[in-house]
Amino acid sequence: PADQVGHQGRRPDRVAQRHPGAALDALHDERLPAIGEELNVDAVVEGSLVRSGSRVRVTTQLVRASTDHHMWARSYEGELGQMLALQQQIATDIAQAAGWAAPAGGSGRIRLSIDSQAYEAYVKGVSSMGMPYESNRKAVAYFEEAIARQPDFAQAYAELPVAQFQFLFSGPLSPRQAMPKAEAAARRAVELDDTLARAHWILGQILSSFHWKWAEADAAYMRADRLRVPGTNPPMTSRSALIRGGRFAEAIALAERSRTLDPLSFNAQMDVGTAYGASGQHARAVEEFRRADVMNPGNSRVHFQLGATFVAMGRLDEAIRELE
């Protein structure tokens, strides 16, 4: 029972999620205590979802990793168009069961109801995003469909420019073709809901990477930081902002903290290597990029960063091979 959670022992400071289809699949054959030790977490959230037409039923539980004992469990029911509000309620209940204050901010104001087809398109968009151009092109189409069905869907507007931002790194579009659309979507998301941390963060990315408006970008990052849920994620302040200011130790610490919170994240691993490279610790950067290559073999971003690092080290033959 929820009212007995406080008697279960030490408050979990770190919580992981187990879910099918994720990188944790390799750990599923282990007992929960081993998973908790591997991920350095005190508790794990497990859940299942059953859908029948437009109705959904979510069953979730909080399990102490060291003992595999249940701390809390509950089922939720609602319409598909109520899923964002339902997710927010589940997050709040889990936070309270774990002994935290309820989450405040970060995900924005949650509408009580969203068009079910708009929500489904939104979920497909989030699921489609990835490094290849085609993945992000599909994500953009899904987010645009969600917005067409629900014109005031702030979360969809916030995710749309995240997918469009990846066009800077792959695909046939020039920055001048892609970034004005991404900026317009990010600003529309902020206009619809100023409490969305994600919207402010991506706006900062665009202002920094496309416009080179450092002060405005940093203001957007700081706004995102103020809105993030305390204790769950590292600050969203851009590493590039820290690097521009010569604050290399802080940039490395931020990247390392992100990796600690999500040790299976390829992007977090890449950020660690980038931070070390920017600080001039090139040998360490190469080591971190090699780890990233093991996580995501053949990724072009890894080879580019290795090539750039080898150029800085004067190892030009190796640089040429990586860049080719």
Tab-separated table of C-alpha atoms in Angstrom:
chain	number	residue	atom	x	y	z
A	1	PRO	CA	0.000	0.000	0.000
A	2	ALA	CA	1.147	3.519	-0.772
A	3	ASP	CA	0.799	4.603	2.856
A	4	GLN	CA	3.346	1.964	3.887
A	5	VAL	CA	6.037	2.947	1.402
A	6	GLY	CA	7.786	5.117	3.952
A	7	HIS	CA	8.423	2.041	6.125
A	8	GLN	CA	10.279	0.100	3.470
A	9	GLY	CA	13.710	1.501	4.323
A	10	ARG	CA	16.127	3.969	2.731
A	11	ARG	CA	14.666	6.347	0.186
A	12	PRO	CA	15.696	5.381	-3.367
A	13	ASP	CA	17.802	8.228	-4.757
A	14	ARG	CA	18.182	6.642	-8.168
A	15	VAL	CA	15.434	4.895	-10.069
A	16	ALA	CA	15.728	3.004	-13.364
A	17	GLN	CA	13.093	1.687	-15.729
A	18	ARG	CA	12.888	-1.847	-17.108
A	19	HIS	CA	10.952	-2.110	-20.330
A	20	PRO	CA	10.976	-4.444	-23.351
A	21	GLY	CA	12.692	-3.311	-26.518
A	22	ALA	CA	15.266	-1.133	-24.770
A	23	ALA	CA	18.991	-1.602	-24.373
A	24	LEU	CA	18.330	-3.225	-21.002
A	25	ASP	CA	17.203	-6.390	-22.791
A	26	ALA	CA	20.635	-7.879	-22.233
A	27	LEU	CA	20.140	-7.554	-18.495
A	28	HIS	CA	16.679	-9.091	-18.311
A	29	ASP	CA	18.004	-12.568	-17.710
A	30	GLU	CA	19.702	-11.389	-14.535
A	31	ARG	CA	18.007	-11.107	-11.198
A	32	LEU	CA	16.922	-7.629	-10.192
A	33	PRO	CA	19.681	-7.129	-7.565
A	34	ALA	CA	22.273	-7.693	-10.293
A	35	ILE	CA	20.523	-5.188	-12.572
A	36	GLY	CA	20.385	-2.639	-9.758
A	37	GLU	CA	24.085	-3.063	-9.102
A	38	GLU	CA	24.935	-2.848	-12.812
A	39	LEU	CA	23.014	0.406	-13.258
A	40	ASN	CA	23.848	1.803	-9.796
A	41	VAL	CA	20.194	2.304	-8.866
A	42	ASP	CA	18.211	1.595	-5.715
A	43	ALA	CA	14.833	0.930	-7.329
A	44	VAL	CA	13.337	-0.094	-10.654
A	45	VAL	CA	10.029	0.906	-12.216
A	46	GLU	CA	8.265	-1.888	-14.073
A	47	GLY	CA	5.042	-1.603	-15.997
A	48	SER	CA	2.704	-2.984	-18.623
A	49	LEU	CA	0.114	-1.419	-20.882
A	50	VAL	CA	-2.991	-3.000	-22.381
A	51	ARG	CA	-4.991	-1.198	-25.056
A	52	SER	CA	-8.524	-1.954	-26.198
A	53	GLY	CA	-9.716	0.478	-28.837
A	54	SER	CA	-9.304	3.948	-27.379
A	55	ARG	CA	-9.081	2.666	-23.772
A	56	VAL	CA	-5.773	1.947	-22.052
A	57	ARG	CA	-4.882	0.276	-18.780
A	58	VAL	CA	-1.435	0.843	-17.271
A	59	THR	CA	-0.131	-1.281	-14.405
A	60	THR	CA	3.079	-0.081	-12.784
A	61	GLN	CA	5.118	-0.983	-9.736
A	62	LEU	CA	8.166	0.247	-7.859
A	63	VAL	CA	10.578	-2.525	-6.840
A	64	ARG	CA	13.567	-2.245	-4.505
A	65	ALA	CA	16.548	-3.465	-6.501
A	66	SER	CA	18.570	-4.956	-3.650
A	67	THR	CA	15.800	-7.266	-2.443
A	68	ASP	CA	13.446	-7.547	-5.459
A	69	HIS	CA	10.615	-6.631	-3.069
A	70	HIS	CA	7.670	-4.515	-4.185
A	71	MET	CA	7.455	-1.091	-2.572
A	72	TRP	CA	4.354	0.127	-4.358
A	73	ALA	CA	2.008	-0.838	-7.196
A	74	ARG	CA	-1.043	0.649	-8.855
A	75	SER	CA	-3.188	0.367	-11.995
A	76	TYR	CA	-4.515	3.272	-14.049
A	77	GLU	CA	-7.207	3.436	-16.717
A	78	GLY	CA	-8.169	6.125	-19.202
A	79	GLU	CA	-8.661	7.152	-22.797
A	80	LEU	CA	-5.728	7.189	-25.216
A	81	GLY	CA	-6.107	10.964	-25.543
A	82	GLN	CA	-5.541	11.282	-21.786
A	83	MET	CA	-2.180	9.514	-21.822
A	84	LEU	CA	0.007	12.594	-21.247
A	85	ALA	CA	-2.022	13.501	-18.169
A	86	LEU	CA	-1.976	9.856	-17.086
A	87	GLN	CA	1.812	9.685	-17.465
A	88	GLN	CA	2.175	12.822	-15.372
A	89	GLN	CA	-0.021	11.288	-12.664
A	90	ILE	CA	1.991	8.059	-12.709
A	91	ALA	CA	5.263	10.011	-12.451
A	92	THR	CA	3.903	12.007	-9.512
A	93	ASP	CA	2.703	8.880	-7.712
A	94	ILE	CA	6.019	7.077	-8.243
A	95	ALA	CA	7.928	10.106	-6.981
A	96	GLN	CA	5.832	10.187	-3.839
A	97	ALA	CA	6.170	6.427	-3.348
A	98	ALA	CA	9.954	6.771	-3.632
A	99	GLY	CA	9.979	9.545	-1.057
A	100	TRP	CA	10.576	12.428	-3.443
A	101	ALA	CA	8.625	15.614	-3.832
A	102	ALA	CA	6.182	15.419	-6.715
A	103	PRO	CA	7.668	16.473	-10.082
A	104	ALA	CA	6.995	20.086	-10.931
A	105	GLY	CA	7.722	21.559	-14.332
A	106	GLY	CA	9.808	20.164	-17.146
A	107	SER	CA	7.145	18.375	-19.167
A	108	GLY	CA	4.866	21.406	-19.367
A	109	ARG	CA	1.212	21.968	-18.672
A	110	ILE	CA	-0.634	18.743	-19.384
A	111	ARG	CA	-3.958	18.999	-21.181
A	112	LEU	CA	-6.687	16.822	-19.705
A	113	SER	CA	-7.540	15.448	-23.132
A	114	ILE	CA	-5.822	15.295	-26.514
A	115	ASP	CA	-7.226	13.975	-29.755
A	116	SER	CA	-6.409	10.256	-29.642
A	117	GLN	CA	-5.140	10.173	-33.234
A	118	ALA	CA	-2.961	13.218	-32.555
A	119	TYR	CA	-1.489	11.494	-29.519
A	120	GLU	CA	-0.846	8.300	-31.489
A	121	ALA	CA	0.968	10.287	-34.195
A	122	TYR	CA	2.989	12.039	-31.485
A	123	VAL	CA	4.088	8.702	-29.977
A	124	LYS	CA	5.041	7.384	-33.421
A	125	GLY	CA	7.105	10.546	-33.959
A	126	VAL	CA	8.974	10.120	-30.691
A	127	SER	CA	9.599	6.452	-31.501
A	128	SER	CA	10.860	7.249	-35.012
A	129	MET	CA	13.551	9.758	-34.078
A	130	GLY	CA	17.110	8.564	-34.610
A	131	MET	CA	20.402	9.414	-36.237
A	132	PRO	CA	19.652	8.477	-39.896
A	133	TYR	CA	17.994	11.201	-41.959
A	134	GLU	CA	15.086	8.957	-42.929
A	135	SER	CA	14.198	8.289	-39.271
A	136	ASN	CA	13.963	11.977	-38.511
A	137	ARG	CA	12.074	12.694	-41.727
A	138	LYS	CA	9.418	10.188	-40.633
A	139	ALA	CA	9.360	11.726	-37.145
A	140	VAL	CA	8.771	15.191	-38.614
A	141	ALA	CA	5.839	13.866	-40.660
A	142	TYR	CA	4.277	12.285	-37.576
A	143	PHE	CA	4.663	15.444	-35.484
A	144	GLU	CA	3.174	17.530	-38.275
A	145	GLU	CA	0.227	15.112	-38.400
A	146	ALA	CA	-0.231	15.432	-34.633
A	147	ILE	CA	-0.195	19.226	-34.858
A	148	ALA	CA	-2.640	19.217	-37.774
A	149	ARG	CA	-5.077	17.175	-35.684
A	150	GLN	CA	-4.427	19.143	-32.465
A	151	PRO	CA	-3.181	22.660	-33.331
A	152	ASP	CA	-2.466	23.564	-29.684
A	153	PHE	CA	-0.468	20.373	-28.932
A	154	ALA	CA	2.544	22.025	-27.292
A	155	GLN	CA	4.506	18.801	-26.675
A	156	ALA	CA	4.299	17.893	-30.371
A	157	TYR	CA	5.505	21.373	-31.314
A	158	ALA	CA	8.457	20.935	-28.923
A	159	GLU	CA	9.495	17.567	-30.386
A	160	LEU	CA	9.147	18.668	-34.014
A	161	PRO	CA	12.230	20.963	-33.961
A	162	VAL	CA	14.239	18.287	-32.106
A	163	ALA	CA	13.792	16.027	-35.129
A	164	GLN	CA	14.361	18.891	-37.581
A	165	PHE	CA	17.554	19.906	-35.778
A	166	GLN	CA	19.114	16.575	-36.788
A	167	PHE	CA	18.934	17.708	-40.422
A	168	LEU	CA	22.034	19.777	-39.649
A	169	PHE	CA	23.972	16.515	-39.466
A	170	SER	CA	22.487	14.273	-42.144
A	171	GLY	CA	20.264	14.373	-45.200
A	172	PRO	CA	19.892	16.573	-48.283
A	173	LEU	CA	18.547	19.760	-46.644
A	174	SER	CA	20.768	22.793	-46.135
A	175	PRO	CA	20.693	24.541	-42.758
A	176	ARG	CA	18.859	27.474	-44.357
A	177	GLN	CA	16.125	25.111	-45.483
A	178	ALA	CA	15.675	23.266	-42.197
A	179	MET	CA	16.499	25.602	-39.318
A	180	PRO	CA	13.953	28.418	-39.881
A	181	LYS	CA	11.183	25.797	-39.732
A	182	ALA	CA	12.689	24.271	-36.603
A	183	GLU	CA	12.981	27.676	-34.958
A	184	ALA	CA	9.378	28.550	-35.795
A	185	ALA	CA	8.175	25.286	-34.226
A	186	ALA	CA	10.264	25.799	-31.096
A	187	ARG	CA	8.969	29.335	-30.644
A	188	ARG	CA	5.412	28.142	-31.172
A	189	ALA	CA	5.912	25.499	-28.468
A	190	VAL	CA	7.148	28.178	-26.049
A	191	GLU	CA	4.214	30.393	-27.011
A	192	LEU	CA	1.753	27.579	-26.298
A	193	ASP	CA	3.430	26.479	-23.061
A	194	ASP	CA	6.273	28.466	-21.525
A	195	THR	CA	6.846	25.733	-18.919
A	196	LEU	CA	8.136	23.138	-21.413
A	197	ALA	CA	11.823	22.629	-20.646
A	198	ARG	CA	12.275	20.688	-23.888
A	199	ALA	CA	11.040	23.645	-25.968
A	200	HIS	CA	13.481	26.094	-24.365
A	201	TRP	CA	16.347	23.629	-24.696
A	202	ILE	CA	15.879	23.039	-28.441
A	203	LEU	CA	15.413	26.759	-29.016
A	204	GLY	CA	18.795	27.252	-27.338
A	205	GLN	CA	20.311	24.626	-29.624
A	206	ILE	CA	19.026	26.429	-32.715
A	207	LEU	CA	20.084	29.875	-31.518
A	208	SER	CA	23.553	28.548	-30.762
A	209	SER	CA	24.256	26.219	-33.683
A	210	PHE	CA	22.486	28.078	-36.505
A	211	HIS	CA	22.402	31.759	-35.505
A	212	TRP	CA	25.480	31.875	-33.226
A	213	LYS	CA	23.480	34.064	-30.858
A	214	TRP	CA	25.347	32.949	-27.757
A	215	ALA	CA	23.675	35.180	-25.173
A	216	GLU	CA	20.151	34.351	-26.334
A	217	ALA	CA	21.001	30.658	-26.507
A	218	ASP	CA	22.410	30.656	-22.988
A	219	ALA	CA	19.276	32.401	-21.716
A	220	ALA	CA	17.152	29.651	-23.299
A	221	TYR	CA	19.333	26.947	-21.726
A	222	MET	CA	19.072	28.571	-18.308
A	223	ARG	CA	15.299	28.768	-18.641
A	224	ALA	CA	15.250	25.051	-19.479
A	225	ASP	CA	17.378	24.329	-16.414
A	226	ARG	CA	14.991	26.210	-14.148
A	227	LEU	CA	12.088	24.165	-15.499
A	228	ARG	CA	13.635	20.707	-15.358
A	229	VAL	CA	12.477	18.229	-12.741
A	230	PRO	CA	14.971	18.413	-9.840
A	231	GLY	CA	16.928	15.262	-9.091
A	232	THR	CA	16.083	13.400	-12.281
A	233	ASN	CA	18.327	14.756	-15.026
A	234	PRO	CA	21.496	16.828	-15.153
A	235	PRO	CA	21.155	20.509	-16.074
A	236	MET	CA	20.384	21.066	-19.748
A	237	THR	CA	22.956	23.872	-20.001
A	238	SER	CA	24.786	23.341	-23.261
A	239	ARG	CA	28.269	21.889	-23.062
A	240	SER	CA	29.193	24.151	-25.968
A	241	ALA	CA	28.277	27.187	-23.865
A	242	LEU	CA	30.605	25.962	-21.118
A	243	ILE	CA	33.332	25.165	-23.649
A	244	ARG	CA	33.017	28.600	-25.286
A	245	GLY	CA	33.654	30.122	-21.869
A	246	GLY	CA	36.706	27.925	-21.299
A	247	ARG	CA	34.890	26.073	-18.481
A	248	PHE	CA	36.200	22.685	-19.555
A	249	ALA	CA	36.074	20.987	-16.158
A	250	GLU	CA	32.392	21.903	-15.822
A	251	ALA	CA	31.654	20.647	-19.343
A	252	ILE	CA	33.318	17.316	-18.563
A	253	ALA	CA	31.517	17.029	-15.230
A	254	LEU	CA	28.166	17.708	-16.929
A	255	ALA	CA	28.828	15.067	-19.590
A	256	GLU	CA	30.001	12.528	-17.013
A	257	ARG	CA	26.894	13.169	-14.906
A	258	SER	CA	24.659	12.557	-17.933
A	259	ARG	CA	26.437	9.270	-18.631
A	260	THR	CA	26.098	8.180	-15.022
A	261	LEU	CA	22.334	8.746	-15.182
A	262	ASP	CA	22.008	6.897	-18.509
A	263	PRO	CA	25.014	4.575	-18.926
A	264	LEU	CA	23.535	2.857	-21.985
A	265	SER	CA	23.016	6.108	-23.918
A	266	PHE	CA	25.115	6.468	-27.064
A	267	ASN	CA	24.595	10.238	-27.107
A	268	ALA	CA	25.718	10.564	-23.488
A	269	GLN	CA	28.847	8.564	-24.305
A	270	MET	CA	29.588	10.784	-27.304
A	271	ASP	CA	29.147	13.898	-25.192
A	272	VAL	CA	31.801	12.651	-22.782
A	273	GLY	CA	34.283	12.189	-25.612
A	274	THR	CA	33.468	15.599	-27.082
A	275	ALA	CA	33.990	17.322	-23.739
A	276	TYR	CA	37.389	15.692	-23.209
A	277	GLY	CA	38.440	16.535	-26.756
A	278	ALA	CA	37.467	20.193	-26.346
A	279	SER	CA	39.578	20.375	-23.179
A	280	GLY	CA	42.647	19.146	-25.068
A	281	GLN	CA	42.630	15.672	-23.489
A	282	HIS	CA	42.769	14.049	-26.885
A	283	ALA	CA	43.943	10.571	-25.889
A	284	ARG	CA	41.053	10.306	-23.403
A	285	ALA	CA	38.656	11.577	-26.071
A	286	VAL	CA	39.784	8.829	-28.470
A	287	GLU	CA	39.217	6.253	-25.729
A	288	GLU	CA	35.674	7.525	-25.129
A	289	PHE	CA	34.835	7.633	-28.839
A	290	ARG	CA	36.082	4.038	-29.217
A	291	ARG	CA	33.619	3.050	-26.482
A	292	ALA	CA	30.866	4.831	-28.377
A	293	ASP	CA	31.793	2.893	-31.525
A	294	VAL	CA	31.291	-0.363	-29.635
A	295	MET	CA	27.852	0.849	-28.518
A	296	ASN	CA	26.815	1.921	-32.034
A	297	PRO	CA	29.137	0.358	-34.625
A	298	GLY	CA	29.642	2.249	-37.867
A	299	ASN	CA	27.979	5.472	-36.747
A	300	SER	CA	29.293	8.331	-38.899
A	301	ARG	CA	29.315	10.773	-35.980
A	302	VAL	CA	31.853	8.577	-34.138
A	303	HIS	CA	34.198	8.457	-37.130
A	304	PHE	CA	33.929	12.209	-37.675
A	305	GLN	CA	34.827	12.947	-34.057
A	306	LEU	CA	37.687	10.452	-34.137
A	307	GLY	CA	38.963	12.034	-37.347
A	308	ALA	CA	38.791	15.552	-35.927
A	309	THR	CA	40.571	14.405	-32.764
A	310	PHE	CA	43.340	12.706	-34.719
A	311	VAL	CA	43.832	15.927	-36.727
A	312	ALA	CA	44.310	17.804	-33.454
A	313	MET	CA	46.838	15.168	-32.363
A	314	GLY	CA	48.746	15.380	-35.649
A	315	ARG	CA	47.955	11.742	-36.478
A	316	LEU	CA	46.880	12.605	-39.996
A	317	ASP	CA	46.900	9.157	-41.613
A	318	GLU	CA	44.511	7.876	-38.953
A	319	ALA	CA	42.425	11.026	-39.292
A	320	ILE	CA	42.067	10.500	-43.050
A	321	ARG	CA	40.909	6.912	-42.573
A	322	GLU	CA	38.267	7.912	-40.028
A	323	LEU	CA	36.993	10.851	-42.089
A	324	GLU	CA	36.842	8.790	-45.266
